[in-house]
Amino acid sequence: MLFLKADKAMEKLGFEKISEHEFGVSYRKEIKKYGFAQRLDIGHKADGNHLIQSYVEGINSEGFNNCVGITYPEIKAIMKKYHELKRKYGW
């Protein structure tokens, strides 16, 4: 994963890119074993404290989105994408 572009690294981890623009990027991963889809968003904030959010797509019976943990390989790919976004959009 050392020399891959971030999107290819995310693809190898099972994520599909949904959208990308100057405010961030969104990925989706189907977790068939447990019957849900994970959403992963990297978002831009004007104050420089950008966000990474990982959660179950949709809401549960209590009306909430459950969070989904992020593995170390995913963190490495996310940070690679963050740096690409920083260069591309001047975050």
Short mmCIF file of N, CA and C in Angstrom, two decimals:
data_model
loop_
_atom_site.label_atom_id
_atom_site.label_comp_id
_atom_site.label_asym_id
_atom_site.label_seq_id
_atom_site.Cartn_x
_atom_site.Cartn_y
_atom_site.Cartn_z
N MET A 1 0.82 -1.19 0.00
CA MET A 1 0.00 0.00 0.00
C MET A 1 0.87 1.26 0.00
N LEU A 2 2.17 1.09 0.07
CA LEU A 2 3.08 2.21 0.20
C LEU A 2 3.01 3.20 -0.97
N PHE A 3 2.94 2.71 -2.22
CA PHE A 3 3.00 3.60 -3.37
C PHE A 3 1.67 3.72 -4.11
N LEU A 4 0.60 3.23 -3.53
CA LEU A 4 -0.71 3.35 -4.16
C LEU A 4 -1.30 4.73 -3.94
N LYS A 5 -2.09 5.19 -4.89
CA LYS A 5 -2.91 6.38 -4.66
C LYS A 5 -3.92 6.00 -3.59
N ALA A 6 -4.38 7.00 -2.85
CA ALA A 6 -5.29 6.74 -1.73
C ALA A 6 -6.57 6.04 -2.17
N ASP A 7 -7.14 6.45 -3.30
CA ASP A 7 -8.39 5.83 -3.75
C ASP A 7 -8.19 4.34 -4.07
N LYS A 8 -7.04 3.99 -4.64
CA LYS A 8 -6.74 2.57 -4.91
C LYS A 8 -6.55 1.81 -3.60
N ALA A 9 -5.90 2.45 -2.63
CA ALA A 9 -5.70 1.81 -1.32
C ALA A 9 -7.05 1.57 -0.65
N MET A 10 -7.95 2.57 -0.72
CA MET A 10 -9.28 2.41 -0.14
C MET A 10 -10.06 1.32 -0.87
N GLU A 11 -9.90 1.25 -2.17
CA GLU A 11 -10.57 0.22 -2.97
C GLU A 11 -10.09 -1.17 -2.56
N LYS A 12 -8.79 -1.33 -2.32
CA LYS A 12 -8.24 -2.61 -1.88
C LYS A 12 -8.80 -3.02 -0.53
N LEU A 13 -9.19 -2.02 0.29
CA LEU A 13 -9.77 -2.28 1.61
C LEU A 13 -11.28 -2.50 1.54
N GLY A 14 -11.84 -2.44 0.32
CA GLY A 14 -13.26 -2.72 0.13
C GLY A 14 -14.15 -1.50 0.03
N PHE A 15 -13.59 -0.29 0.01
CA PHE A 15 -14.38 0.93 -0.04
C PHE A 15 -14.58 1.40 -1.48
N GLU A 16 -15.75 1.91 -1.76
CA GLU A 16 -16.09 2.50 -3.05
C GLU A 16 -16.29 4.00 -2.82
N LYS A 17 -15.63 4.81 -3.65
CA LYS A 17 -15.79 6.26 -3.49
C LYS A 17 -17.15 6.68 -4.03
N ILE A 18 -17.89 7.44 -3.20
CA ILE A 18 -19.21 7.94 -3.58
C ILE A 18 -19.09 9.32 -4.18
N SER A 19 -18.34 10.21 -3.51
CA SER A 19 -18.19 11.58 -4.02
C SER A 19 -16.92 12.21 -3.49
N GLU A 20 -16.45 13.21 -4.22
CA GLU A 20 -15.31 14.00 -3.78
C GLU A 20 -15.47 15.42 -4.30
N HIS A 21 -15.23 16.38 -3.44
CA HIS A 21 -15.27 17.80 -3.81
C HIS A 21 -14.44 18.58 -2.82
N GLU A 22 -14.42 19.90 -2.92
CA GLU A 22 -13.55 20.72 -2.07
C GLU A 22 -13.89 20.64 -0.59
N PHE A 23 -15.06 20.11 -0.25
CA PHE A 23 -15.46 20.00 1.16
C PHE A 23 -15.20 18.63 1.75
N GLY A 24 -14.76 17.68 0.93
CA GLY A 24 -14.44 16.37 1.46
C GLY A 24 -14.68 15.24 0.49
N VAL A 25 -14.64 14.03 1.03
CA VAL A 25 -14.81 12.82 0.24
C VAL A 25 -15.62 11.83 1.07
N SER A 26 -16.41 11.00 0.38
CA SER A 26 -17.23 9.97 1.03
C SER A 26 -16.96 8.62 0.38
N TYR A 27 -16.86 7.60 1.21
CA TYR A 27 -16.68 6.22 0.76
C TYR A 27 -17.78 5.35 1.37
N ARG A 28 -18.00 4.21 0.73
CA ARG A 28 -19.00 3.25 1.20
C ARG A 28 -18.41 1.85 1.10
N LYS A 29 -18.69 1.03 2.13
CA LYS A 29 -18.22 -0.36 2.14
C LYS A 29 -19.34 -1.25 2.64
N GLU A 30 -19.67 -2.26 1.87
CA GLU A 30 -20.71 -3.21 2.24
C GLU A 30 -20.11 -4.26 3.17
N ILE A 31 -20.66 -4.40 4.37
CA ILE A 31 -20.22 -5.41 5.35
C ILE A 31 -21.26 -6.53 5.33
N LYS A 32 -21.10 -7.47 4.42
CA LYS A 32 -22.11 -8.52 4.21
C LYS A 32 -22.27 -9.44 5.41
N LYS A 33 -21.16 -9.70 6.10
CA LYS A 33 -21.21 -10.60 7.25
C LYS A 33 -22.21 -10.13 8.30
N TYR A 34 -22.31 -8.84 8.49
CA TYR A 34 -23.20 -8.29 9.52
C TYR A 34 -24.41 -7.55 8.94
N GLY A 35 -24.52 -7.53 7.63
CA GLY A 35 -25.71 -6.99 6.99
C GLY A 35 -25.89 -5.48 7.07
N PHE A 36 -24.80 -4.72 6.93
CA PHE A 36 -24.92 -3.26 6.90
C PHE A 36 -23.86 -2.66 5.98
N ALA A 37 -24.02 -1.37 5.68
CA ALA A 37 -23.04 -0.65 4.88
C ALA A 37 -22.36 0.40 5.76
N GLN A 38 -21.05 0.45 5.67
CA GLN A 38 -20.26 1.45 6.41
C GLN A 38 -20.05 2.66 5.52
N ARG A 39 -20.26 3.84 6.07
CA ARG A 39 -19.92 5.10 5.39
C ARG A 39 -18.70 5.67 6.08
N LEU A 40 -17.80 6.21 5.29
CA LEU A 40 -16.61 6.84 5.82
C LEU A 40 -16.47 8.19 5.12
N ASP A 41 -16.46 9.27 5.89
CA ASP A 41 -16.38 10.62 5.35
C ASP A 41 -15.16 11.33 5.91
N ILE A 42 -14.45 12.03 5.03
CA ILE A 42 -13.38 12.94 5.43
C ILE A 42 -13.89 14.32 5.07
N GLY A 43 -14.08 15.17 6.07
CA GLY A 43 -14.71 16.46 5.84
C GLY A 43 -13.81 17.63 6.17
N HIS A 44 -13.93 18.68 5.38
CA HIS A 44 -13.17 19.92 5.57
C HIS A 44 -13.89 20.84 6.54
N LYS A 45 -13.14 21.43 7.45
CA LYS A 45 -13.68 22.47 8.33
C LYS A 45 -12.82 23.71 8.17
N ALA A 46 -13.44 24.87 8.16
CA ALA A 46 -12.72 26.13 7.94
C ALA A 46 -11.65 26.39 8.99
N ASP A 47 -11.87 25.92 10.22
CA ASP A 47 -10.90 26.18 11.28
C ASP A 47 -9.68 25.25 11.22
N GLY A 48 -9.66 24.35 10.24
CA GLY A 48 -8.51 23.45 10.08
C GLY A 48 -8.62 22.16 10.86
N ASN A 49 -9.62 22.02 11.71
CA ASN A 49 -9.83 20.78 12.47
C ASN A 49 -10.75 19.87 11.66
N HIS A 50 -10.21 19.28 10.62
CA HIS A 50 -10.98 18.45 9.70
C HIS A 50 -11.47 17.18 10.39
N LEU A 51 -12.51 16.56 9.84
CA LEU A 51 -13.17 15.42 10.48
C LEU A 51 -13.02 14.14 9.68
N ILE A 52 -12.96 13.04 10.41
CA ILE A 52 -13.09 11.70 9.83
C ILE A 52 -14.25 11.06 10.58
N GLN A 53 -15.26 10.62 9.84
CA GLN A 53 -16.41 9.98 10.46
C GLN A 53 -16.63 8.62 9.82
N SER A 54 -16.85 7.61 10.63
CA SER A 54 -17.12 6.26 10.17
C SER A 54 -18.38 5.78 10.88
N TYR A 55 -19.40 5.42 10.11
CA TYR A 55 -20.69 5.10 10.72
C TYR A 55 -21.50 4.16 9.83
N VAL A 56 -22.53 3.57 10.42
CA VAL A 56 -23.44 2.70 9.68
C VAL A 56 -24.35 3.58 8.83
N GLU A 57 -24.45 3.25 7.56
CA GLU A 57 -25.32 4.00 6.66
C GLU A 57 -26.78 3.75 7.07
N GLY A 58 -27.54 4.81 7.22
CA GLY A 58 -28.92 4.70 7.67
C GLY A 58 -28.99 4.80 9.18
N ILE A 59 -30.18 4.66 9.71
CA ILE A 59 -30.36 4.79 11.15
C ILE A 59 -30.86 3.48 11.75
N ASN A 60 -30.59 3.30 13.05
CA ASN A 60 -31.05 2.09 13.73
C ASN A 60 -32.46 2.29 14.28
N SER A 61 -32.96 1.33 15.01
CA SER A 61 -34.34 1.39 15.53
C SER A 61 -34.55 2.51 16.53
N GLU A 62 -33.46 2.99 17.15
CA GLU A 62 -33.58 4.11 18.09
C GLU A 62 -33.43 5.47 17.40
N GLY A 63 -33.22 5.46 16.08
CA GLY A 63 -33.10 6.70 15.33
C GLY A 63 -31.70 7.29 15.28
N PHE A 64 -30.68 6.47 15.55
CA PHE A 64 -29.30 6.95 15.54
C PHE A 64 -28.48 6.25 14.47
N ASN A 65 -27.34 6.84 14.11
CA ASN A 65 -26.33 6.18 13.28
C ASN A 65 -25.30 5.59 14.23
N ASN A 66 -25.05 4.30 14.14
CA ASN A 66 -24.02 3.68 14.97
C ASN A 66 -22.65 3.94 14.35
N CYS A 67 -21.65 4.17 15.20
CA CYS A 67 -20.30 4.37 14.68
C CYS A 67 -19.68 3.02 14.34
N VAL A 68 -18.70 3.05 13.46
CA VAL A 68 -17.97 1.85 13.05
C VAL A 68 -16.49 2.14 13.27
N GLY A 69 -15.79 1.23 13.93
CA GLY A 69 -14.37 1.41 14.18
C GLY A 69 -13.56 1.40 12.89
N ILE A 70 -12.39 2.00 12.98
CA ILE A 70 -11.48 2.11 11.83
C ILE A 70 -10.21 1.33 12.15
N THR A 71 -9.80 0.47 11.23
CA THR A 71 -8.58 -0.32 11.43
C THR A 71 -7.34 0.50 11.08
N TYR A 72 -6.19 0.01 11.51
CA TYR A 72 -4.94 0.72 11.22
C TYR A 72 -4.68 0.86 9.72
N PRO A 73 -4.86 -0.21 8.89
CA PRO A 73 -4.68 -0.02 7.45
C PRO A 73 -5.64 1.02 6.87
N GLU A 74 -6.86 1.08 7.40
CA GLU A 74 -7.81 2.10 6.94
C GLU A 74 -7.33 3.49 7.34
N ILE A 75 -6.81 3.64 8.54
CA ILE A 75 -6.29 4.93 8.99
C ILE A 75 -5.15 5.40 8.08
N LYS A 76 -4.26 4.49 7.72
CA LYS A 76 -3.16 4.85 6.83
C LYS A 76 -3.68 5.34 5.48
N ALA A 77 -4.67 4.65 4.91
CA ALA A 77 -5.24 5.06 3.62
C ALA A 77 -6.00 6.38 3.76
N ILE A 78 -6.71 6.56 4.86
CA ILE A 78 -7.44 7.81 5.11
C ILE A 78 -6.48 8.98 5.19
N MET A 79 -5.38 8.82 5.91
CA MET A 79 -4.41 9.91 6.04
C MET A 79 -3.75 10.22 4.71
N LYS A 80 -3.53 9.19 3.91
CA LYS A 80 -2.98 9.41 2.57
C LYS A 80 -3.98 10.24 1.76
N LYS A 81 -5.26 9.90 1.85
CA LYS A 81 -6.29 10.67 1.12
C LYS A 81 -6.37 12.09 1.66
N TYR A 82 -6.27 12.24 2.98
CA TYR A 82 -6.30 13.57 3.58
C TYR A 82 -5.19 14.44 2.97
N HIS A 83 -3.99 13.90 2.87
CA HIS A 83 -2.87 14.67 2.32
C HIS A 83 -3.08 14.98 0.84
N GLU A 84 -3.69 14.06 0.09
CA GLU A 84 -4.02 14.34 -1.31
C GLU A 84 -5.04 15.47 -1.41
N LEU A 85 -6.06 15.45 -0.54
CA LEU A 85 -7.07 16.51 -0.54
C LEU A 85 -6.45 17.85 -0.16
N LYS A 86 -5.54 17.80 0.77
CA LYS A 86 -4.85 19.01 1.22
C LYS A 86 -4.09 19.66 0.07
N ARG A 87 -3.38 18.84 -0.71
CA ARG A 87 -2.64 19.36 -1.88
C ARG A 87 -3.60 19.84 -2.97
N LYS A 88 -4.65 19.06 -3.21
CA LYS A 88 -5.56 19.36 -4.33
C LYS A 88 -6.42 20.59 -4.07
N TYR A 89 -6.95 20.72 -2.85
CA TYR A 89 -7.90 21.79 -2.54
C TYR A 89 -7.35 22.86 -1.60
N GLY A 90 -6.12 22.74 -1.17
CA GLY A 90 -5.50 23.75 -0.34
C GLY A 90 -6.05 23.83 1.08
N TRP A 91 -6.44 22.70 1.63
CA TRP A 91 -6.95 22.68 2.99
C TRP A 91 -5.87 23.15 3.90
#
